[in-house]
Structures are given as C-alpha cells and as structure tokens.
Coordinates of C-alpha atoms and ligand atoms in Angstrom, one line a residue:
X22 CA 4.4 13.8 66.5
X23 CA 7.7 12.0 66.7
X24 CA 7.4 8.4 66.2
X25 CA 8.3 5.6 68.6
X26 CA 11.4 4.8 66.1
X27 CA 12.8 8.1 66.4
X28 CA 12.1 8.3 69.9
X29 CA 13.8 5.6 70.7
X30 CA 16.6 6.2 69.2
X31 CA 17.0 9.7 71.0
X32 CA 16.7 7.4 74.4
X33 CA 19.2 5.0 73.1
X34 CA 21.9 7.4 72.0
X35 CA 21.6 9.1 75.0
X36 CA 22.2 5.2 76.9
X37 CA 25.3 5.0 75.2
X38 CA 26.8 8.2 75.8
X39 CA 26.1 7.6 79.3
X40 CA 27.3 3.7 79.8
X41 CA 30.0 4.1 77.3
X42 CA 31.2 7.4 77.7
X43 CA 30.2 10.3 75.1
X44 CA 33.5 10.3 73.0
X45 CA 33.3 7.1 72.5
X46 CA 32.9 5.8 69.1
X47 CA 28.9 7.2 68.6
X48 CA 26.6 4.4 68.1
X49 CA 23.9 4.4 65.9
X50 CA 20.9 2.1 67.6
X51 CA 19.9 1.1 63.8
X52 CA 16.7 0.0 65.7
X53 CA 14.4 -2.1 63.5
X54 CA 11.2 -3.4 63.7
X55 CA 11.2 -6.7 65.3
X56 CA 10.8 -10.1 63.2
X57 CA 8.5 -12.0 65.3
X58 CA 5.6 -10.9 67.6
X59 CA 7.2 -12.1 70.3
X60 CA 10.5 -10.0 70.3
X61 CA 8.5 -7.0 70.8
X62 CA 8.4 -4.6 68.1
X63 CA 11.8 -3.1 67.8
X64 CA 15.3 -4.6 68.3
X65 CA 19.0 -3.3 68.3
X66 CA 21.8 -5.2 68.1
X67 CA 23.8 -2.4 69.8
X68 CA 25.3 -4.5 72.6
X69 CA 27.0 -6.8 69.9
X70 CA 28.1 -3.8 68.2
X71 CA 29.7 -2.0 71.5
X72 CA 31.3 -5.0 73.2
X73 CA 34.4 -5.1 70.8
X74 CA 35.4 -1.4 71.3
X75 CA 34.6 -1.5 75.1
X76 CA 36.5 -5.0 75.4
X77 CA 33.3 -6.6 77.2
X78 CA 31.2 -10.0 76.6
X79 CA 27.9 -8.8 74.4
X80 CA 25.8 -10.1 77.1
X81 CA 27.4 -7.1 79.8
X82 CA 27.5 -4.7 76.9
X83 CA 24.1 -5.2 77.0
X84 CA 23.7 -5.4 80.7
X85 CA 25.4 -1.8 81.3
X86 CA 23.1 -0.2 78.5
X87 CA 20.0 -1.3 79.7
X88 CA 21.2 0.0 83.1
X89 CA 21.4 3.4 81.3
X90 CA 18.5 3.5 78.7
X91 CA 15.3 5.3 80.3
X92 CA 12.4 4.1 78.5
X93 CA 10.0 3.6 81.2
X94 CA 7.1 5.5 79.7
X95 CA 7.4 3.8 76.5
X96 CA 8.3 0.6 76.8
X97 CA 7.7 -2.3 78.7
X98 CA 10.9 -3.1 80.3
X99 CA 13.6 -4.2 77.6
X100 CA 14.8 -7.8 77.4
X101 CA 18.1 -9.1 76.1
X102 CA 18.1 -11.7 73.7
X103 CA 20.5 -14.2 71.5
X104 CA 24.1 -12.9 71.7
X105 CA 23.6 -9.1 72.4
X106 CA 20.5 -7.8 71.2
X107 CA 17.9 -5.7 72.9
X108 CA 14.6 -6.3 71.8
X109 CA 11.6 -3.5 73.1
X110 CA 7.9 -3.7 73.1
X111 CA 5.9 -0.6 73.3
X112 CA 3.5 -0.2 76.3
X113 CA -0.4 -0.1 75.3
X114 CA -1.1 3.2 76.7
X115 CA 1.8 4.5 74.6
X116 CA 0.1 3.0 71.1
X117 CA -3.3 4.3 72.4
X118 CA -2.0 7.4 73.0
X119 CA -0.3 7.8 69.5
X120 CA -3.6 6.8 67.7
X121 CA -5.2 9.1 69.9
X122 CA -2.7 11.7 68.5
X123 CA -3.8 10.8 64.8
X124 CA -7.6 11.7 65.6
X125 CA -7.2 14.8 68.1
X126 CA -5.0 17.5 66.8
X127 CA -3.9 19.2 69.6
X128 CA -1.5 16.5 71.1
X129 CA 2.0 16.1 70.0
X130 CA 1.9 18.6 67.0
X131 CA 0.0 16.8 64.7
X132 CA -2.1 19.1 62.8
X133 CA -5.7 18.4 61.6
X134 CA -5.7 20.3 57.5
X135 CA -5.2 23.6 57.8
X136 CA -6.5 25.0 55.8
X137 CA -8.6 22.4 55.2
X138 CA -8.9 22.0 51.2
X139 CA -11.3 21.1 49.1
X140 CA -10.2 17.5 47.3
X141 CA -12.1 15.5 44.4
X142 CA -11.1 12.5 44.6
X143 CA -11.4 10.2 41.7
X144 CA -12.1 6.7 42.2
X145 CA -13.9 2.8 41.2
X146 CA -14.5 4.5 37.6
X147 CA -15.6 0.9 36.2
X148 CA -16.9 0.8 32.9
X149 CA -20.6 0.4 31.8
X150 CA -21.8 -2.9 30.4
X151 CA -18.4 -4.7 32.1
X152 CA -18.2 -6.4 34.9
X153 CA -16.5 -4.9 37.9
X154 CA -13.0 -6.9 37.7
X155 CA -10.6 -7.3 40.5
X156 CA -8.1 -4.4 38.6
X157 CA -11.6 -2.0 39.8
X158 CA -11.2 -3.5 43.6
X159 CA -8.1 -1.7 44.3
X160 CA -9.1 1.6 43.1
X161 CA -12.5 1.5 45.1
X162 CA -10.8 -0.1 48.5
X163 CA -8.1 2.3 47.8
X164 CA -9.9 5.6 46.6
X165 CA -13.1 4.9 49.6
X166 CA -9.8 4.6 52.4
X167 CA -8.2 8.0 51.0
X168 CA -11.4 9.5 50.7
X169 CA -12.3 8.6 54.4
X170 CA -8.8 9.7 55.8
X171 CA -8.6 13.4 54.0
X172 CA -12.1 14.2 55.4
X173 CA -11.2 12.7 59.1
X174 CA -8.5 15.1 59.2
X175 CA -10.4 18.2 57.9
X176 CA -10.6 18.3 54.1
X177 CA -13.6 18.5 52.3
X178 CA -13.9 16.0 49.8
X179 CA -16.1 15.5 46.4
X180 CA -15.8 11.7 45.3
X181 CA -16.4 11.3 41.6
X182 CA -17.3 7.9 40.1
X183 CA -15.8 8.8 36.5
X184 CA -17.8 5.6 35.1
X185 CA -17.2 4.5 31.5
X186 CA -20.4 5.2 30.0
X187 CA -19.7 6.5 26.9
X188 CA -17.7 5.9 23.6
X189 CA -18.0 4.2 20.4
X190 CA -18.1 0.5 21.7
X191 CA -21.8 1.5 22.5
X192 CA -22.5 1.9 19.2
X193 CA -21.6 -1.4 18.8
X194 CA -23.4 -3.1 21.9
X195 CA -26.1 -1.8 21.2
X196 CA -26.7 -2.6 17.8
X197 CA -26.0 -5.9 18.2
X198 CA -28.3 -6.0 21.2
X199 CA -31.2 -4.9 18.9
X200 CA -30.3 -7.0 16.5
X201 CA -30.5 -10.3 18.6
X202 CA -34.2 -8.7 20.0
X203 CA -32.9 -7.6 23.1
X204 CA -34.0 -3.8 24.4
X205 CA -31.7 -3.8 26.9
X206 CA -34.3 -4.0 30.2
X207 CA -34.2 -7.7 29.6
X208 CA -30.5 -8.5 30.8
X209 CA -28.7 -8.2 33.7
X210 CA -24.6 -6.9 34.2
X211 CA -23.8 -11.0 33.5
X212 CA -25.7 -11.0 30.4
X213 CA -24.1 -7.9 29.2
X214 CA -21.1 -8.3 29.5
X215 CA -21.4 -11.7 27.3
X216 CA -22.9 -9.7 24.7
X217 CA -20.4 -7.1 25.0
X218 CA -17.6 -9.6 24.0
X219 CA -19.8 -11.1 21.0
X220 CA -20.5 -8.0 19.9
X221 CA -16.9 -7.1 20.1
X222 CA -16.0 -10.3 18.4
X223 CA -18.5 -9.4 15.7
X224 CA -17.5 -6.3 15.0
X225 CA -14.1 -7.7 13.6
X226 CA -15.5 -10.8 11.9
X227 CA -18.2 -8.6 10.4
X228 CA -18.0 -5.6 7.7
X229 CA -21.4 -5.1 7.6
X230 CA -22.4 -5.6 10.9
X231 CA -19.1 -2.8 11.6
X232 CA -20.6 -0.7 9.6
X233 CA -24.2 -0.7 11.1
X234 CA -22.4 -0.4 14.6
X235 CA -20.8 3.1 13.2
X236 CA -24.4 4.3 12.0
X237 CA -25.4 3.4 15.4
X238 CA -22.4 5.5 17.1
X239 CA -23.9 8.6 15.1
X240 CA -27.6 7.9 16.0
X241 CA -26.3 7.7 20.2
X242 CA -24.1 10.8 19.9
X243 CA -27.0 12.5 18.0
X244 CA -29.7 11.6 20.1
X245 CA -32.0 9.0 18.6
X246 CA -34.2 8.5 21.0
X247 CA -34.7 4.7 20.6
X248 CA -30.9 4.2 20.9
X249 CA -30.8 6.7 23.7
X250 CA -33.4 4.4 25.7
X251 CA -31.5 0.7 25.3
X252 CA -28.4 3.0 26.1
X253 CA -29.7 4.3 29.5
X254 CA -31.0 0.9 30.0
X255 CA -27.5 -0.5 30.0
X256 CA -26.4 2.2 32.4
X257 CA -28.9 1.4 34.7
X258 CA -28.2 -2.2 34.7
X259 CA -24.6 -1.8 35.6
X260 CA -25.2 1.0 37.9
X261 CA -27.2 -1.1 39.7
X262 CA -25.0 -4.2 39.9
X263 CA -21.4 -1.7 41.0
X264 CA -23.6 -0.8 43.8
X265 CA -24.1 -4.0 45.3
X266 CA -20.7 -4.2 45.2
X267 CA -20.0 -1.4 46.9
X268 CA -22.4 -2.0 49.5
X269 CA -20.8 -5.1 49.9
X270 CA -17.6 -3.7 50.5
X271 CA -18.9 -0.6 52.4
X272 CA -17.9 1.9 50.0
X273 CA -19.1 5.3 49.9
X274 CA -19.9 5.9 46.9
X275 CA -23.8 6.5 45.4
X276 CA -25.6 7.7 42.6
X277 CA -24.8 11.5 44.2
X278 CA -21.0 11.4 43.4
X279 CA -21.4 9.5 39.8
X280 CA -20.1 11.4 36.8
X281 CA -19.6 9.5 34.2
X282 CA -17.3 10.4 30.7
X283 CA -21.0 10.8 29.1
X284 CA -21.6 14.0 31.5
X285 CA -19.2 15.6 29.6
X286 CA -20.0 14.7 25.8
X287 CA -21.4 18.4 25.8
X288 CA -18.3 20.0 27.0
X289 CA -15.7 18.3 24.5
X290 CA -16.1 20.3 21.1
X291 CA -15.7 23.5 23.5
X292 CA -12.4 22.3 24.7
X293 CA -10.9 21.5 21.2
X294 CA -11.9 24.5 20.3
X295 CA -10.4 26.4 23.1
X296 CA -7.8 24.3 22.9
X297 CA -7.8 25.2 19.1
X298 CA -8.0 29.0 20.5
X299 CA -4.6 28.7 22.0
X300 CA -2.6 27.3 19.5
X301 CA -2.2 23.8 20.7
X302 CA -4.0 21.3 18.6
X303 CA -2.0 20.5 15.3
X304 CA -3.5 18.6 12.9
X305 CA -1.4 14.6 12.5
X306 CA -2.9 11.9 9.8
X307 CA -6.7 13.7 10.1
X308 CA -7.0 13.6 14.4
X309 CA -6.3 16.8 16.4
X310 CA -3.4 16.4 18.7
X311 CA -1.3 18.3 21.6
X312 CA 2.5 17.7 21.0
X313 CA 3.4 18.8 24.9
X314 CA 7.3 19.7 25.3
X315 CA 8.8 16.8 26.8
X316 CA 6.8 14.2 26.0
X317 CA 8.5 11.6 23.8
X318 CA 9.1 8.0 23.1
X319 CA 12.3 6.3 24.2
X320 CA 13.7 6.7 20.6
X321 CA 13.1 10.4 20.9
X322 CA 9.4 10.4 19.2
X323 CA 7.0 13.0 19.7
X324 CA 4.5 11.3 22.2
X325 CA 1.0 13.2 21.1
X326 CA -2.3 13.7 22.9
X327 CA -4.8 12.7 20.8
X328 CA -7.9 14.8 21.4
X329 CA -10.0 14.2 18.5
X330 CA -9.5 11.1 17.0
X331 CA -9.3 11.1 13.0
X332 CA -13.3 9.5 12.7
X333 CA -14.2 12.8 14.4
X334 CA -15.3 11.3 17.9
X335 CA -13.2 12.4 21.0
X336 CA -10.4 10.2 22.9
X337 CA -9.7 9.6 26.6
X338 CA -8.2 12.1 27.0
X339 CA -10.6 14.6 25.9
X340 CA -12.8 13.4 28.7
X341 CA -10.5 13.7 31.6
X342 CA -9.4 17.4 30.1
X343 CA -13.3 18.6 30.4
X344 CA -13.6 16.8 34.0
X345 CA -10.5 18.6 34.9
X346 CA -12.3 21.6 33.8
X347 CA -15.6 20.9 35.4
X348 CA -13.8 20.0 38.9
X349 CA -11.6 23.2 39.5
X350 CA -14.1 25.5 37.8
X351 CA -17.2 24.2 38.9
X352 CA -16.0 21.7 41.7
X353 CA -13.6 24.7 43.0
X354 CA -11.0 22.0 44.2
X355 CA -8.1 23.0 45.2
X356 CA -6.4 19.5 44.6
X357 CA -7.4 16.7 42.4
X358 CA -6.7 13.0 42.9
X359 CA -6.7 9.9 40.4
X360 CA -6.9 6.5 41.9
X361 CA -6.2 5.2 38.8
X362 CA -3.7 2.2 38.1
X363 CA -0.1 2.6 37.6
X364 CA -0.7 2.2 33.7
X365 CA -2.0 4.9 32.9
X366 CA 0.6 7.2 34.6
X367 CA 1.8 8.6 31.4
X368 CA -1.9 9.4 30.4
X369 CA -2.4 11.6 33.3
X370 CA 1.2 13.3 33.1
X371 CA 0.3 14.3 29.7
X372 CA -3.4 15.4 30.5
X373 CA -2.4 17.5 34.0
X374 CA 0.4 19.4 31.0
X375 CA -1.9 19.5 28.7
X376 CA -4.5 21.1 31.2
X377 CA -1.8 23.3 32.8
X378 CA -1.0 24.8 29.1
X379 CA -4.7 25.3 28.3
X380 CA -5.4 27.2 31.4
X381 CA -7.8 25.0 33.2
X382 CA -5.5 23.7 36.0
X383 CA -3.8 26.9 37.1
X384 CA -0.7 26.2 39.7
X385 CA -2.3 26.6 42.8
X386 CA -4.5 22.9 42.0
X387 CA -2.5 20.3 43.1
X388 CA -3.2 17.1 40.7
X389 CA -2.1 13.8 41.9
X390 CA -2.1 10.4 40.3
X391 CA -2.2 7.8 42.8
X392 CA -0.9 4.8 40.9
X393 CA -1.3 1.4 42.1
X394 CA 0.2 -1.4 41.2
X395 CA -1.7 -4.6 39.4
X396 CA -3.5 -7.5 40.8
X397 CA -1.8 -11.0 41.0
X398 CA -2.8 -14.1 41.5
X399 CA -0.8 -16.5 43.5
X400 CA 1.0 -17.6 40.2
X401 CA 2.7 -14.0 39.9
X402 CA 0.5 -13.7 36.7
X403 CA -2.5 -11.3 36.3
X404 CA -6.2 -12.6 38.0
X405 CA -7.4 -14.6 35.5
X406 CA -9.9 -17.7 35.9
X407 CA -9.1 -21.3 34.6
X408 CA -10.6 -20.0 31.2
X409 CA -8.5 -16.9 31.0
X410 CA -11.2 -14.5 31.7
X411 CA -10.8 -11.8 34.5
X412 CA -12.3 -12.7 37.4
X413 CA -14.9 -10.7 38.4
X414 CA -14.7 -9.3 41.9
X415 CA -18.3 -10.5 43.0
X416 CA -16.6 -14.0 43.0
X417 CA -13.4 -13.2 44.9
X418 CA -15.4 -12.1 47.3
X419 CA -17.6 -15.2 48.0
X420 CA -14.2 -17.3 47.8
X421 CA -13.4 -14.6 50.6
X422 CA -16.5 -15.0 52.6
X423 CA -16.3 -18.6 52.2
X424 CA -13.1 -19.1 53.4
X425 CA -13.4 -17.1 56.5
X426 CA -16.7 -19.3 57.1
X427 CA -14.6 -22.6 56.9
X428 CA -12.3 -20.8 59.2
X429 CA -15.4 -20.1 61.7
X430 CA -15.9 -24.0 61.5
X431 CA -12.8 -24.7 62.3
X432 CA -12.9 -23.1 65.6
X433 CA -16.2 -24.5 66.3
X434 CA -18.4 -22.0 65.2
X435 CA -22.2 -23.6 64.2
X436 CA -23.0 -24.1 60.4
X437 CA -25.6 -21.5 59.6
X438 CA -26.1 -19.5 62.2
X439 CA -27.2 -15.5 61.3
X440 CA -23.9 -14.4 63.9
X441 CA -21.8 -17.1 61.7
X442 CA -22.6 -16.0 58.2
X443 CA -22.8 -12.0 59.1
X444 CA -19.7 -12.6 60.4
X445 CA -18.0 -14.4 58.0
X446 CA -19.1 -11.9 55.7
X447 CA -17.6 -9.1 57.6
X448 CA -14.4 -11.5 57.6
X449 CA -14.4 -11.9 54.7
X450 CA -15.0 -9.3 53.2
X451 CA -12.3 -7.2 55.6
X452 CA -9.6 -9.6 54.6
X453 CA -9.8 -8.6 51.0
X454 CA -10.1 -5.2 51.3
X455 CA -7.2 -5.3 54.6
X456 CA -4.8 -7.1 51.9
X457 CA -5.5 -4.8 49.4
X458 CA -4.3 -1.6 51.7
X459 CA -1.5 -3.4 53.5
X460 CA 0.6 -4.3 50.9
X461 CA 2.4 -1.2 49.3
X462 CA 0.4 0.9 46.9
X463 CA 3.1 1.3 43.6
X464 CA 3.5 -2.7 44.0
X465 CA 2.0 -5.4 42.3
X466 CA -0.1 -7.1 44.7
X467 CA -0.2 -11.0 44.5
X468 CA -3.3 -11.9 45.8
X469 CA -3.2 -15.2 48.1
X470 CA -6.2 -15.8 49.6
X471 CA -5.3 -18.4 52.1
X472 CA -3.1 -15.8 53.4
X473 CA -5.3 -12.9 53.3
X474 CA -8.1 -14.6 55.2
X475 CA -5.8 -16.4 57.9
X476 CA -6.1 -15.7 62.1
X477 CA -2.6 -14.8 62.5
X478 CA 0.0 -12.7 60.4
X479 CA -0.6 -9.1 59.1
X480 CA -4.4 -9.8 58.0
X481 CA -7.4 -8.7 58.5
X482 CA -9.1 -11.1 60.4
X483 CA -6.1 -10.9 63.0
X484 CA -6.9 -7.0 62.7
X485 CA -10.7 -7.7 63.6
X486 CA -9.9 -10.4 66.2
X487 CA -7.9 -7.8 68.3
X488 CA -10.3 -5.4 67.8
X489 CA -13.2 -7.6 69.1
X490 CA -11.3 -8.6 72.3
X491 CA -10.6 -4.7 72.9
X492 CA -14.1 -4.6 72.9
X493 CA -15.0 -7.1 75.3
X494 CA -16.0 -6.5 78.6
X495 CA -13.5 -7.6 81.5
Ligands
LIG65 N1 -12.8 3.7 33.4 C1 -11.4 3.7 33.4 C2 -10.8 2.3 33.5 O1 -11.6 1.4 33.8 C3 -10.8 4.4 34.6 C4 -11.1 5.9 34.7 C5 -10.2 6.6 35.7 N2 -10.5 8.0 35.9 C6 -10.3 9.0 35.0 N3 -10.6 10.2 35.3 N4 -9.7 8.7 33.8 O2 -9.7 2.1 33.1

C-alpha cells in the first residue's frame, strides 16, 4: 500500500514541476501532518517556500500550485491558509478504503502473512499472591492488541500467561500464612498480598522465622503435600482475581493459555545439565553460571547468567531458558515474543544467547522482546498511591469508569441508568487501555487521567464517539 503521505507527495512534486517548470529548483512538499483538526490532516508550506525563487506573492505561489496539483480522488479540495500554506484533508471514502486495505489482502499490495507463522506470544505474566499493578496493565493491553493483530492478518498465535507462581518467596508466604492459622482458602488476592509484604518484612527482621521459611522452600519443591495444598490455594486465589481483570478489560487470555514458571520446575535440572553437557555452565562463588561472549558491565565485567543460584534453587533465568525450550520444541513456533517491560531487556538478550548457544533456539526462531516503557503518573514519577504503594490496577480502572460517568453527567446523561453505567464502563475502561496503545511503546507513559478519559483530543472516548455516530442510522 502506499500511504496517503507518500502519495501526496508524488501528486505534489508532480504540481511543481508543472506550475513552476521541472528545472526549477525541485521542491520537496515536506508535507506534515496537520496541527489542528481543522486544517485537515496534512499541510505544506510549499507556496511560502516557492514564491521567492519564482518572484511571486506566497498567496499566488500558492494559487498557481493548486491550479496544478490533481488530488481529486484523495482529497477534499485543498485550501490555502496563513501566508502560503496548503493545508489537505483526506476524503472519507479514501480512509475507508485504506482500512479496508488493512483487513482484505488483495487491494493495494498489502499482504495477509504469508506464510502465516506460528507466534507465542508472551504476555500479563503477573505474579502469584501480588496484586496485578498498573506496570502489568501495559503488558496485558499491549500483549492482548499484538496477539489480536498477528492472528487478523494470518498468523497462528499461542498466548502464554508466564505467571509467577513459583520461587523461594513461597516458602516464605506460606509459612508465615500457617503460622498466623491461615490455610490459604480463607483470603482473598487483597488479603494476600498484605501478608506477602509482612511475611517479606519478617523474613529480614527474623532468623528464625527465615530459617523455617527455607525448610518450607524444601518441603514445596519436594512435594509435601500439606504445603503443596496452601500453595495451590494461593494460585487459585490469584488466578481468580487476574481474571476479573481481564474480563474487565476484554483480554483474551484464560486458564487454556496459562503456563506458569512452576510448569517448568520439572524441566530445570535437565537444562543445567545439558547446559552442563555443552560446556557452558562454570562454576562462580558456588552458583552455576553462563559467561556469554559479549556480555559485560560498562567497566568491562563479565556480565554472568546465573542459572543455579549458589542455595541450589534455579534463577529467572532458568525458567525462561526451559519455556524457550518447551515453546519451539513443543509449541513449534516459529517466532517468540516477550511483552515484557523495557527493564528487563538485558535479561532477555542474554537468555535468547544463551538459548541460541545451548541449541534450543536454532536461527530460523525469530525471538523478540517487545519492551515498553514504564508507567507515570501525572508527576513524571512512577504510579504510586499517597502511601507509596503501587497502585493496583483494579483501582485505576474505577477512577477510569468513574470519570467517564461524570463525563456522561455532564452531557446530561441520567444518574444510574443500566445504558449509563454499561457505558461508562466501556468508556472507561476504553480510555485506559486507548492511552495505553496510543502513546509510543519504548516511552515512558505518563498517565493523566483527565486527559485519557476526555471527549476531544487523541482519546478513546473521542475514538468511541466517532465510532458510535458511524453507526447511527441516517
Ligand atoms: N512475572 C514477571 C514480572 O512480573 C514477568 C514475566 C515475563 N515473561 C517471561 N517469560 N519472563 O516481572
């Protein structure tokens, strides 16, 4: 397809050559999009630009190009404005006809995937006994919008929830949920999550109680069927709780595509020792580690993978390494994608290596990190709440919802009706998630929600507003 910008700029090269004569100095249109909605959406200030070598007035400069330029079935007709610019609006049939050209393949060259290829795509991930935080939101708004395009266009795509469920910190949890008489059925994500931090708080304040969490690692990762039970418990419970969240924002993603890092426990002393096998683990202060060629500190430090951590029990990036294995070998993808955020970009360089070296991720498997950037609030500074905590995204999105309710008020809409609240909801909700993916994706995103959930502007509820009148009779 070739794009309004470019096509444009064909038609206005071709006006200049013929008002101004072809050897003329050539004129670039440097057409860009326009400021305001209501100059259109491009301009050129080419008529300010040619009226000095053609010894004219800007405003007949501008005259004797638009005489030439020929963009009937593209634009509306072109208006001059200010002192010699030329701003164009693109005709609706036009824009329907290049979205039409996104979704059918046969116009105007764009290709649906061919071949199509097989995609895992890797996204939300939260962690088990947390709650969701806003730093989660972009990675599920994000990884749910990818996951959706790549299979509009042909591909056929696995998505993989790879939730933290597993890890020492359990050990820990849970001991000091037994030990405060709680089996774990008894508390919801909230609940947990408190616990989580005392427990965490504990843990450093406490030798003994440290000590008892450690037992209590050993017992999970061997088994024990009591701490096996408060364990699944805990998944449950937060399973449970992501998935109203993702029902709430209309993500696709169930219990079908959920593999979390405890699906692999199994998996990890096979891939030290094949790692082991090949001659790339070497032994460093009592942990096994990959030292990868090119992988160093600014001061010219060996930067290591740690796969098995000195205590024995496996890192990060032992996980990802047997989900990297699982999804080409067992997955067969033929591309992998992270929708992970920004700082873990060295994590996955040095994993995809890692995985290239050991064999697992042969060259034809694409892997990708999609790195985004962090979550601001309106202060520049990362989401927290008055307290410091991180704001949990259940609570962004009733601010949200609320907002685009008062906004409903405001144009007269009735307190309490079904339409109002279902539709403030789906305001709501789509201004979050439209701010999210509007905004570029390496950025940090300041999050302002007076401006996300506002009628006018790039937002979503302008977004939903046009669509709703498109869909109105008459
Ligand atoms: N649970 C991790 C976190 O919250 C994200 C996991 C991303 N995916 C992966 N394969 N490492 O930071």
């Amino acid at each position: 397809m070739r794009d309004a910008e470019e096509l444009l700029t064909l038609r206005l090269r071709a006006a200049v050559s013929a008002a101004f004569g072809a050897d003329g100095p050539v004129q670039d249109p440097q057409l860009r999009r326009a400021t305001r909605p209501e100059f259109g959406h491009f301009q050129t200030n080419l008529p300010l630009r040619l009226a000095g070598p053609a010894g004219v007035p800007a405003a007949r400069a501008a005259e004797r190009l638009l005489t030439a330029l020929h963009v009937e079935d593209v634009c509306l007709p072109p208006r001059v404005a200010g002192a010699g610019f030329v701003n164009l609006t693109l005709r609706p049939r036009f824009l329907a006809e290049q979205v039409d050209a996104v979704l059918h393949d046969e116009h105007l060259g764009v290709r649906r995937a061919d071949p199509p290829r097989r995609v895992v795509v890797d996204f939300s991930s939260p962690n088990v006994a947390k709650q969701m935080h806003v730093g989660h939101l972009r990675s599920t708004v994000i990884g749910d919008c990818l996951a959706r395009v790549l299979t509009s266009v042909g591909h056929d795509v696995v998505r993989q929830n790879h939730l933290g469920d597993w890890g020492t910190q359990f050990g820990m949890l849970i001991e000091h949920l037994l030990e405060e008489g709680h089996d774990g059925a008894d508390l919801d994500l909230t609940a947990l999550d408190a616990l989580y931090r005392a427990a965490r708080a504990r843990f450093e304040a406490d030798a003994a109680f440290a000590e008892r969490a450690r037992a209590r690692v050993v017992a999970l990762q061997g088994g024990d069927a009591g701490t096996t039970a408060v364990w699944r418990r805990l998944v449950g419970t937060s399973l449970a709780a992501f998935d109203e969240v993702y029902a709430r924002l209309g993500v696709h993603l169930g219990a079908e595509d959920a593999a979390g890092e405890s699906t692999y426990g199994p998996d990890l002393p096979g891939i030290v020792a094949e790692l082991t096998g090949r001659g790339l683990l070497t032994e460093s202060g009592g942990a096994l580690c990959a030292f990868l060629p090119g992988f160093t500190t600014r001061d010219g430090a060996a930067l290591p993978v740690i796969v098995r951590k000195a205590d024995g029990g496996f890192g990060y990036a032992a996980t990802d390494l047997a989900a990297i294995r699982h999804r080409v070998g067992r997955l067969r993808a033929d591309v992998l994608v992270y929708v992970v955020d920004a700082r873990q970009a060295l994590h996955f360089q040095q994993v995809f290596a890692l995985a290239r070296a050991a064999g697992w991720l042969p060259e034809r498997v694409q892997a990708r990190h999609v790195a985004f950037g962090a979550l601001l609030g309106e202060d520049g500074r990362p989401f927290r709440t008055r307290s410091g905590g991180t704001v949990p995204l259940a609570s962004l999105l009733d601010a949200a919802e609320e907002r685009a309710g008062a906004l409903m008020a405001a144009r007269g809409s009735r307190a309490g009706s079904p339409a109002r609240s279902g539709t403030a909801r789906a305001v709501g909700v789509g201004a979050v998630k439209y701010a999210d993916l509007a905004d570029g994706l390496g950025k940090d995103h300041v999050f302002a929600l007076d401006r996300a959930v506002a009628m006018d502007g790039d937002t979503g509820p302008y977004l939903q507003y046009a669509h709703a009148r498109l869909h109105r009779p008459g």
